[in-house]
Amino acid sequence: MGFSREFLWGGATAANQYEGGVFEGNAGLSTADVMTNGSHTVRRQVTWKKETGETGSTPLCFGSEERHLPEGAVPCLLEDDRYYYPSHRASDFYHHYKEDIRLCAEEGFNCLRFSIKWSRLFPNGDDEAVNEEGIRFYRSVFEECRKYGIEPVVTLLHYETPLALAAKYNGFDSRHTAQAFVRYARTCFEAFQGLVKIYLTFNEINCIDAAPYVTAGLIHADPQNIANAAFHQFLASSWTVKMAHEEFPELKIGMMLAYGPVYALTPDPQDQLLAQQSLNRTLFYSDVQMRGIYPDYKLKEYEREGIVLPAQDGDLDVIRRYPCDFLSFSCYGSHVVTVHDENSEAGEGNGGAKAHMVRNPYLSTNAWGWATDPQCLRITLNTLYDRYHCDLFCVENGIGWNDVFEDGTVHDSYRIDYMRANIRSMRDAVDYDGIPLMGYLYWGCVDMVSNGEGEMAKRYGQIYVDADNYGKGSFARFRKDSWSWYRDCIASNGENL
Ligand code: BG6
């Protein structure tokens, strides 16, 4: 009983929130680098300019209904004291990677998830030549991991499309971006051969509906553009899987889904249907990426809305023949939906449809409204396994908190409670339900800028980073109480909770 000996224990990060060094090593900008900071009450903005010289900002981010930059505007950096861009320094992993990897190794990690900043390898996304300095940086990171026996898991695209591809091609709306992605993937497979064996194609691919700019680089996102972009990401993922199977057979390529169970608030059949429909909005993405088909419920929806897939000859066949090798997912909590409450603002968190969402009366939430659900992972794992019968990998789970730093540490018993409940729930899925689970990666193991809010104050880490919302601080690292707790948990292979 319990987790296998090969179980992957560790943490997860993303370049745009963690790496920094945006102006170093000849990197190009990404869509994340022109996103301002924000908070729970203030939306992040994308800054832009027009040829006329007019400048401004638009909230093309999570939580905003805005889907377009003004006509003629291109996203760019603005030298203006009103705007602060948190990705530029983030947690300064760029200069702290050796220290961070050592601290994670001491914590017992045998796995660490990173994303590669595509524009660090190809500054415009589709340049002729690769930026060798970018390759050197990531090689050095992965070598450092290997030194400690840590398996790197690499997300090829985590919420940052090269800015030039967003400005010129409307990101993944265009087939050109999908083709450029595959070339970038090939470059990674060749350059990091022997160092990286597990890749994920697109982080939280289903979040394209909630945040098309963040997820797929769309500066104009009508429903047809979103359908195009999703299609081009599916296609790019299948092309990548095909290439890996044919030329790099040692690699495993996973998809990545933002998932949270959706509960109906009442036994009213209307609520039950709503919960099912809400789940299908998410599972559509894994239906395509794991089963290789566009499900009927989605094709019907497209038909009703007059949406046409931009498929060329042979595309659907590639998607059908090359699903991903495993399904990885993020899971932070669950969601509740009902037709009996107009107050759809009450429930929050990622992965679910916001419409009709309400707070779960049985669960407590953090300051950002995210609910801790002690059965969350067990329910998630069962749903996904029932549907796909494939290997599963939890690559994000965690809790953001306004930590208080005192005496060189943080006494984060709330984080330990969250992890204990979630790991127990996951263990039950393995022990009682027989789910094949590859591993568990805690999100944001080292404090980093939050994606939704663009602030440092929403900390997830087991390792504290001395930096504030404006990148001020020493950036020194400190172990929190949860660091020791997780170390003991990993040492006992999840027995000691
Ligand atoms: C996931 C993303 O949605 O949730 C991460 O993959 C993100 O990038 C994480 O950081 C937590 O969300 P947030 O908004 O609290 O940072």
Coordinates of C-alpha atoms and ligand atoms in Angstrom, one line a residue:
M1 CA 0.0 0.0 0.0
G2 CA 1.0 3.6 -0.3
F3 CA 3.0 5.4 -3.0
S4 CA 5.3 3.5 -5.3
R5 CA 9.1 3.8 -4.8
E6 CA 9.3 5.8 -8.1
F7 CA 6.7 8.3 -6.9
L8 CA 7.8 11.9 -7.9
W9 CA 7.7 14.3 -4.9
G10 CA 8.5 17.9 -5.4
G11 CA 7.4 21.4 -6.4
A12 CA 6.3 23.4 -9.4
T13 CA 7.2 26.8 -10.7
A14 CA 6.7 28.9 -13.9
A15 CA 9.3 31.2 -15.5
N16 CA 7.1 34.3 -15.8
Q17 CA 6.4 34.2 -12.0
Y18 CA 9.7 33.0 -10.7
E19 CA 12.7 33.4 -13.1
G20 CA 13.2 37.2 -13.6
G21 CA 16.3 38.2 -15.5
V22 CA 14.0 39.3 -18.3
F23 CA 16.6 41.8 -19.7
E24 CA 19.5 39.4 -19.3
G25 CA 21.0 36.8 -21.6
N26 CA 19.5 38.4 -24.8
A27 CA 16.0 37.2 -24.0
G28 CA 13.0 38.6 -25.8
L29 CA 9.8 39.8 -24.1
S30 CA 6.8 37.6 -23.6
T31 CA 3.1 38.5 -23.1
A32 CA 3.7 38.2 -19.3
D33 CA 6.4 40.9 -19.3
V34 CA 3.9 43.6 -20.2
M35 CA 1.4 42.7 -17.5
T36 CA 1.3 45.0 -14.5
N37 CA 1.0 44.1 -10.9
G38 CA -2.5 43.9 -9.3
S39 CA -4.2 42.6 -6.2
H40 CA -7.4 40.9 -5.1
T41 CA -9.3 44.0 -5.9
V42 CA -7.2 45.6 -8.7
R43 CA -7.0 43.8 -12.0
R44 CA -3.6 43.3 -13.7
Q45 CA -3.3 45.4 -17.0
V46 CA -1.6 44.8 -20.3
T47 CA 0.1 48.0 -21.4
W48 CA 0.1 49.1 -25.1
K49 CA 0.7 51.8 -27.6
K50 CA -0.6 52.8 -31.0
E51 CA 1.2 54.1 -34.0
T52 CA -0.3 57.5 -33.2
G53 CA 1.7 57.5 -30.0
E54 CA -1.4 57.0 -27.8
T55 CA -0.7 54.7 -24.9
G56 CA -2.8 52.9 -22.3
S57 CA -3.6 49.7 -20.5
T58 CA -6.4 47.0 -20.6
P59 CA -7.1 44.2 -18.1
L60 CA -6.7 41.2 -20.4
C61 CA -6.1 38.8 -17.5
F62 CA -7.8 36.3 -15.2
G63 CA -11.0 37.6 -13.7
S64 CA -11.6 40.2 -16.4
E65 CA -14.3 40.0 -19.1
E66 CA -12.2 42.2 -21.4
R67 CA -11.1 40.3 -24.5
H68 CA -9.6 43.0 -26.8
L69 CA -6.9 45.6 -26.9
P70 CA -8.2 48.8 -28.6
E71 CA -8.0 48.7 -32.4
G72 CA -4.4 49.3 -33.6
A73 CA -2.9 48.9 -30.1
V74 CA 0.1 46.6 -29.7
P75 CA 1.2 45.3 -26.3
C76 CA 4.5 46.9 -25.1
L77 CA 6.4 48.1 -22.1
L78 CA 5.7 51.7 -21.0
E79 CA 8.2 53.8 -19.1
D80 CA 5.8 55.3 -16.7
D81 CA 5.8 55.3 -12.9
R82 CA 2.2 54.1 -12.9
Y83 CA 3.2 50.7 -14.2
Y84 CA 5.2 48.1 -12.4
Y85 CA 5.9 44.7 -14.2
P86 CA 6.4 42.0 -11.6
S87 CA 7.8 39.3 -14.1
H88 CA 10.9 41.3 -14.7
R89 CA 12.6 40.4 -11.5
A90 CA 10.0 37.9 -10.1
S91 CA 11.8 35.8 -7.4
D92 CA 15.1 36.2 -9.2
F93 CA 15.6 32.5 -9.8
Y94 CA 17.8 33.6 -12.7
H95 CA 20.5 34.4 -10.1
H96 CA 19.4 32.1 -7.3
Y97 CA 18.9 28.8 -9.1
K98 CA 21.7 27.0 -7.5
E99 CA 20.6 28.0 -4.0
D100 CA 16.9 27.2 -4.7
I101 CA 17.7 23.8 -6.2
R102 CA 19.9 22.9 -3.2
L103 CA 17.2 23.9 -0.8
C104 CA 14.7 21.8 -2.6
A105 CA 17.1 18.9 -2.7
E106 CA 17.5 19.2 1.1
E107 CA 13.8 19.1 1.4
G108 CA 13.9 15.7 -0.3
F109 CA 12.5 16.6 -3.7
N110 CA 13.2 14.1 -6.5
C111 CA 11.3 16.2 -9.0
L112 CA 11.0 19.9 -9.9
R113 CA 8.8 21.5 -12.5
F114 CA 10.0 24.6 -14.4
S115 CA 8.8 26.3 -17.5
I116 CA 11.0 27.5 -20.3
K117 CA 10.6 31.1 -21.4
W118 CA 10.2 30.5 -25.1
S119 CA 11.4 34.1 -25.9
R120 CA 14.6 33.4 -24.0
L121 CA 15.4 30.8 -26.7
F122 CA 13.8 32.6 -29.6
P123 CA 13.4 36.3 -28.7
N124 CA 10.6 36.8 -31.3
G125 CA 9.3 33.3 -31.1
D126 CA 10.1 32.4 -34.7
D127 CA 13.7 33.7 -35.2
E128 CA 16.0 31.8 -37.6
A129 CA 18.7 31.3 -35.0
V130 CA 18.4 30.1 -31.4
N131 CA 19.7 32.3 -28.6
E132 CA 22.6 30.1 -27.3
E133 CA 22.7 32.0 -24.0
G134 CA 19.2 30.9 -23.3
I135 CA 20.1 27.3 -23.9
R136 CA 23.2 27.6 -21.7
F137 CA 21.1 29.0 -18.8
Y138 CA 18.5 26.2 -18.9
R139 CA 21.1 23.5 -19.4
S140 CA 22.8 24.7 -16.3
V141 CA 19.5 24.6 -14.4
F142 CA 18.8 21.0 -15.5
E143 CA 22.4 19.9 -14.8
E144 CA 22.1 21.3 -11.3
C145 CA 18.9 19.3 -10.8
R146 CA 20.6 16.1 -12.0
K147 CA 23.4 16.7 -9.6
Y148 CA 21.0 16.1 -6.8
G149 CA 19.0 13.3 -8.5
I150 CA 16.1 15.6 -9.2
E151 CA 14.0 14.9 -12.3
P152 CA 13.1 18.1 -14.1
V153 CA 9.6 18.4 -15.5
V154 CA 9.5 21.1 -18.1
T155 CA 6.4 23.0 -19.3
L156 CA 7.0 24.3 -22.8
L157 CA 4.4 27.1 -22.5
H158 CA 3.3 28.4 -19.2
Y159 CA 1.3 31.6 -19.6
E160 CA 3.8 33.5 -21.8
T161 CA 3.7 33.6 -25.5
P162 CA 6.6 35.5 -27.2
L163 CA 5.3 39.1 -27.4
A164 CA 6.2 39.5 -31.1
L165 CA 3.9 36.5 -31.9
A166 CA 1.1 38.0 -29.9
A167 CA 1.5 41.4 -31.6
K168 CA 2.0 40.2 -35.2
Y169 CA -0.1 37.1 -35.3
N170 CA -2.6 37.3 -32.4
G171 CA -0.8 34.4 -30.8
F172 CA -2.2 31.0 -31.3
D173 CA -5.1 32.4 -33.3
S174 CA -2.6 31.8 -36.1
R175 CA -1.3 28.5 -37.4
H176 CA 2.1 30.2 -37.8
T177 CA 2.4 30.3 -34.0
A178 CA 1.7 26.6 -33.7
Q179 CA 4.4 25.9 -36.3
A180 CA 6.9 28.1 -34.5
F181 CA 6.0 26.3 -31.2
V182 CA 6.9 22.9 -32.7
R183 CA 10.3 24.3 -33.9
Y184 CA 10.9 25.6 -30.4
A185 CA 9.9 22.2 -28.9
R186 CA 12.3 20.4 -31.2
T187 CA 15.1 22.8 -30.1
C188 CA 14.4 22.0 -26.5
F189 CA 14.3 18.2 -27.1
E190 CA 17.7 18.4 -28.9
A191 CA 19.4 20.8 -26.5
F192 CA 18.3 19.1 -23.3
Q193 CA 18.6 15.5 -24.5
G194 CA 19.6 13.3 -21.6
L195 CA 18.7 16.0 -19.0
V196 CA 15.0 16.3 -19.4
K197 CA 12.7 13.3 -20.0
I198 CA 9.3 14.7 -19.1
Y199 CA 7.7 17.6 -20.9
L200 CA 4.2 19.2 -20.6
T201 CA 3.0 21.1 -23.7
F202 CA 0.6 23.8 -22.6
N203 CA -0.1 24.8 -19.0
E204 CA -3.8 24.7 -18.0
I205 CA -4.8 24.6 -21.7
N206 CA -8.5 24.9 -20.7
C207 CA -7.9 28.4 -19.2
I208 CA -7.9 29.8 -22.7
D209 CA -11.6 30.4 -22.2
A210 CA -11.1 32.5 -19.0
A211 CA -7.9 34.2 -20.0
P212 CA -7.1 34.0 -23.8
Y213 CA -4.3 36.5 -23.7
V214 CA -2.5 34.9 -20.8
T215 CA -3.0 31.3 -22.1
A216 CA -2.5 31.7 -25.8
G217 CA -1.3 35.3 -26.5
L218 CA -4.6 36.6 -28.0
I219 CA -4.9 40.4 -28.1
H220 CA -8.2 40.0 -29.8
A221 CA -10.4 37.1 -28.6
D222 CA -13.8 36.7 -30.0
P223 CA -15.2 33.1 -29.5
Q224 CA -14.0 32.2 -33.0
N225 CA -10.4 33.4 -32.2
I226 CA -10.5 31.3 -29.0
A227 CA -11.7 28.2 -30.9
N228 CA -8.9 28.8 -33.4
A229 CA -6.3 29.2 -30.7
A230 CA -7.4 26.1 -28.8
F231 CA -7.4 24.1 -32.1
H232 CA -3.8 25.3 -32.9
Q233 CA -2.6 24.4 -29.4
F234 CA -4.2 20.9 -29.8
L235 CA -2.5 20.6 -33.1
A236 CA 0.9 21.9 -31.9
S237 CA 0.7 19.4 -29.0
S238 CA -0.1 16.5 -31.3
W239 CA 2.7 17.5 -33.7
T240 CA 5.0 17.6 -30.7
V241 CA 4.0 14.2 -29.4
K242 CA 4.4 12.8 -33.0
M243 CA 7.9 14.2 -33.2
A244 CA 8.8 12.9 -29.7
H245 CA 7.5 9.4 -30.5
E246 CA 9.4 9.2 -33.8
E247 CA 12.6 10.9 -32.9
F248 CA 13.0 11.2 -29.1
P249 CA 11.4 8.0 -27.8
E250 CA 12.9 8.4 -24.3
L251 CA 10.6 11.4 -23.8
K252 CA 7.2 11.4 -22.2
I253 CA 4.9 14.3 -23.2
G254 CA 1.9 15.2 -21.0
M255 CA -1.0 17.5 -21.3
M256 CA -1.9 19.9 -18.4
L257 CA -5.4 20.6 -17.3
A258 CA -6.7 23.1 -14.6
Y259 CA -9.2 21.0 -12.8
G260 CA -11.4 21.3 -9.7
P261 CA -14.4 19.1 -8.9
V262 CA -17.7 21.0 -9.5
Y263 CA -20.5 20.2 -7.0
A264 CA -24.1 21.0 -7.4
L265 CA -25.4 23.1 -4.5
T266 CA -28.8 21.3 -4.4
P267 CA -30.4 18.1 -5.6
D268 CA -32.4 20.2 -8.1
P269 CA -31.8 18.4 -11.5
Q270 CA -31.1 21.9 -12.9
D271 CA -28.1 22.2 -10.5
Q272 CA -26.9 18.7 -11.4
L273 CA -27.0 19.5 -15.1
L274 CA -25.2 22.8 -14.5
A275 CA -22.4 20.9 -12.6
Q276 CA -22.1 18.4 -15.4
Q277 CA -22.0 21.1 -18.1
S278 CA -19.5 23.1 -16.1
L279 CA -17.2 20.0 -15.9
N280 CA -17.6 19.4 -19.6
R281 CA -16.3 22.9 -20.3
T282 CA -13.1 21.8 -18.7
L283 CA -13.0 18.2 -19.8
F284 CA -13.5 19.1 -23.4
Y285 CA -9.7 20.0 -23.4
S286 CA -8.7 16.6 -22.0
D287 CA -11.2 14.8 -24.2
V288 CA -9.3 16.2 -27.2
Q289 CA -5.8 15.8 -25.8
M290 CA -6.2 12.3 -24.3
R291 CA -8.9 10.7 -26.5
G292 CA -7.9 12.5 -29.7
I293 CA -11.5 13.6 -30.6
Y294 CA -13.6 16.7 -30.5
P295 CA -16.5 15.5 -28.3
D296 CA -20.1 15.9 -29.6
Y297 CA -21.2 18.3 -26.9
K298 CA -18.5 20.7 -28.1
L299 CA -19.2 20.3 -31.8
K300 CA -22.9 21.0 -31.1
E301 CA -22.0 24.1 -29.2
Y302 CA -19.7 25.3 -32.0
E303 CA -22.5 24.6 -34.5
R304 CA -25.0 26.7 -32.5
E305 CA -22.5 29.5 -32.2
G306 CA -21.5 29.4 -35.9
I307 CA -17.9 28.6 -35.0
V308 CA -15.9 26.8 -37.7
L309 CA -12.7 24.9 -36.9
P310 CA -9.6 26.1 -38.8
A311 CA -8.7 22.5 -39.7
Q312 CA -6.7 21.8 -42.8
D313 CA -6.4 18.4 -44.5
G314 CA -4.9 15.8 -42.2
D315 CA -5.0 17.9 -39.0
L316 CA -7.8 16.0 -37.3
D317 CA -6.1 12.8 -38.1
V318 CA -2.9 14.0 -36.4
I319 CA -4.9 15.1 -33.3
R320 CA -6.6 11.7 -33.3
R321 CA -3.4 9.7 -33.7
Y322 CA -1.2 11.6 -31.3
P323 CA -2.9 12.2 -27.9
C324 CA -0.6 13.0 -25.0
D325 CA 1.3 10.2 -23.1
F326 CA -0.2 11.2 -19.7
L327 CA -2.5 13.7 -18.1
S328 CA -1.1 16.2 -15.6
F329 CA -3.3 18.6 -13.8
S330 CA -3.5 21.4 -11.3
C331 CA -6.0 21.1 -8.5
Y332 CA -6.4 23.7 -5.7
G333 CA -9.9 23.2 -4.5
S334 CA -13.5 22.6 -5.7
H335 CA -16.3 24.7 -6.9
V336 CA -20.1 24.9 -6.3
V337 CA -22.7 25.9 -8.8
T338 CA -26.4 26.5 -8.6
V339 CA -29.2 28.2 -10.5
H340 CA -30.7 29.3 -7.1
D341 CA -28.3 32.1 -6.3
E342 CA -27.7 35.2 -8.4
N343 CA -24.6 36.0 -6.5
S344 CA -22.0 34.4 -8.9
E345 CA -19.2 36.5 -7.5
A346 CA -19.1 34.6 -4.2
G347 CA -17.1 31.6 -5.4
E348 CA -13.5 32.0 -6.8
G349 CA -10.5 30.0 -7.7
N350 CA -9.1 28.6 -10.9
G351 CA -10.2 25.8 -13.2
G352 CA -14.0 26.2 -13.0
A353 CA -16.6 28.2 -14.8
K354 CA -17.3 31.4 -12.8
A355 CA -21.0 31.7 -13.8
H356 CA -23.3 30.5 -11.2
M357 CA -20.5 29.7 -8.7
V358 CA -21.2 30.2 -5.0
R359 CA -19.3 29.6 -1.8
N360 CA -19.3 26.1 -0.4
P361 CA -20.9 26.4 3.1
Y362 CA -18.9 23.4 4.3
L363 CA -15.4 24.7 3.5
S364 CA -13.2 27.5 4.6
T365 CA -11.4 29.8 2.1
N366 CA -8.2 31.8 2.1
A367 CA -8.1 35.6 1.7
W368 CA -8.5 35.3 -2.0
G369 CA -11.6 33.2 -1.8
W370 CA -10.0 29.8 -2.7
A371 CA -11.6 26.9 -0.7
T372 CA -9.7 24.1 0.8
D373 CA -11.4 20.8 0.1
P374 CA -10.1 17.8 1.9
Q375 CA -11.6 15.3 -0.6
C376 CA -10.5 17.3 -3.6
L377 CA -7.7 15.2 -5.0
R378 CA -9.4 11.9 -4.4
I379 CA -12.5 13.0 -6.3
T380 CA -10.4 14.6 -9.1
L381 CA -8.2 11.5 -9.6
N382 CA -11.3 9.2 -9.7
T383 CA -13.1 11.4 -12.3
L384 CA -10.0 11.7 -14.5
Y385 CA -9.1 8.0 -14.3
D386 CA -12.6 6.9 -14.9
R387 CA -12.7 9.0 -18.0
Y388 CA -9.3 8.4 -19.5
H389 CA -7.7 5.3 -17.9
C390 CA -4.2 6.9 -18.2
D391 CA -1.3 7.8 -16.0
L392 CA -2.1 10.9 -13.9
F393 CA 0.3 13.4 -12.4
C394 CA -0.7 16.2 -10.0
V395 CA 1.7 19.0 -11.0
E396 CA 0.1 21.8 -9.0
N397 CA -1.6 21.9 -5.6
G398 CA -1.1 24.6 -3.0
I399 CA -2.4 27.5 -1.0
G400 CA -1.6 31.2 -1.2
W401 CA -1.4 33.1 2.1
N402 CA -0.4 36.5 3.4
D403 CA 2.5 34.9 5.4
V404 CA 4.0 36.7 8.4
F405 CA 7.7 36.6 8.4
E406 CA 9.2 36.6 11.9
D407 CA 12.5 35.5 13.4
G408 CA 13.8 34.3 10.1
T409 CA 10.9 32.0 9.3
V410 CA 7.1 31.7 8.8
H411 CA 5.0 29.6 11.1
D412 CA 2.6 28.4 8.4
S413 CA 0.5 25.8 10.2
Y414 CA -2.4 26.7 7.7
R415 CA -0.2 25.5 4.8
I416 CA 0.7 22.3 6.6
D417 CA -3.0 21.6 7.3
Y418 CA -3.8 22.2 3.7
M419 CA -1.0 19.9 2.5
R420 CA -1.9 17.2 5.0
A421 CA -5.5 17.1 3.9
N422 CA -4.6 17.1 0.2
I423 CA -1.9 14.5 0.4
R424 CA -4.1 12.2 2.5
S425 CA -6.9 12.6 -0.1
M426 CA -4.5 11.7 -2.9
R427 CA -3.1 8.7 -0.9
D428 CA -6.7 7.4 -0.4
A429 CA -7.2 7.6 -4.2
V430 CA -4.0 5.4 -4.6
D431 CA -4.7 3.1 -1.7
Y432 CA -8.4 2.5 -1.9
D433 CA -9.2 3.3 -5.5
G434 CA -6.1 2.0 -7.2
I435 CA -5.3 5.1 -9.3
P436 CA -2.0 5.1 -11.1
L437 CA -0.4 8.4 -10.0
M438 CA 3.1 9.5 -11.2
G439 CA 3.7 12.1 -8.5
Y440 CA 2.7 15.2 -6.6
L441 CA 4.2 18.6 -7.1
Y442 CA 3.4 21.4 -4.7
W443 CA 2.8 24.7 -6.5
G444 CA 5.1 27.6 -5.8
C445 CA 7.5 25.7 -3.5
V446 CA 9.6 28.9 -3.5
D447 CA 7.6 32.1 -3.1
M448 CA 6.8 33.7 -6.4
V449 CA 4.6 36.3 -7.9
S450 CA 1.0 35.2 -8.1
N451 CA -0.4 34.8 -11.6
G452 CA -3.9 36.0 -11.1
E453 CA -3.0 39.1 -9.0
G454 CA 0.6 39.7 -10.0
E455 CA 1.6 40.3 -6.4
M456 CA 4.1 38.7 -4.0
A457 CA 1.8 39.0 -1.0
K458 CA -0.1 35.8 -2.1
R459 CA 2.6 33.4 -1.1
Y460 CA 2.5 29.7 -1.7
G461 CA 6.1 28.7 -0.9
Q462 CA 7.7 26.5 1.7
I463 CA 10.7 28.7 1.1
Y464 CA 10.2 32.4 1.9
V465 CA 11.7 35.0 -0.5
D466 CA 12.5 38.4 1.0
A467 CA 10.8 40.5 -1.7
D468 CA 7.7 42.7 -1.7
N469 CA 5.1 43.4 -4.2
Y470 CA 7.4 45.9 -6.0
G471 CA 10.5 43.7 -6.1
K472 CA 12.1 45.4 -3.1
G473 CA 14.0 43.3 -0.7
S474 CA 17.2 41.2 -0.3
F475 CA 15.7 38.2 -2.2
A476 CA 17.3 36.0 0.5
R477 CA 15.7 32.6 1.0
F478 CA 14.4 31.3 4.4
R479 CA 12.8 27.9 5.2
K480 CA 9.2 28.1 6.5
D481 CA 7.7 25.5 9.0
S482 CA 6.0 23.8 6.0
W483 CA 9.5 23.1 4.5
S484 CA 10.3 20.8 7.4
W485 CA 6.9 19.2 7.4
Y486 CA 7.1 18.4 3.7
R487 CA 10.6 17.1 4.1
D488 CA 9.4 14.6 6.7
C489 CA 6.4 13.7 4.6
I490 CA 8.6 13.0 1.6
A491 CA 11.1 11.0 3.7
S492 CA 8.3 8.7 4.8
N493 CA 7.0 8.5 1.2
G494 CA 3.8 10.1 2.2
E495 CA 3.2 7.9 5.3
N496 CA 4.1 10.6 7.9
L497 CA 1.3 13.2 7.7
Ligands
BG6_1 C1 -2.3 27.9 -11.7 C2 -1.2 28.4 -12.6 O1 -3.5 28.4 -12.3 O2 -2.4 28.4 -10.5 C3 -0.1 29.1 -11.9 O3 -0.7 27.4 -13.4 C4 -0.6 29.9 -10.8 O4 0.7 29.8 -12.8 C5 -1.3 29.1 -9.8 O5 0.4 30.7 -10.1 C6 -1.9 29.8 -8.6 O6 -2.6 30.9 -9.0 P1 -2.3 32.3 -8.5 O7 -3.1 33.3 -9.3 O8 -2.7 32.3 -7.1 O9 -0.9 32.5 -8.7

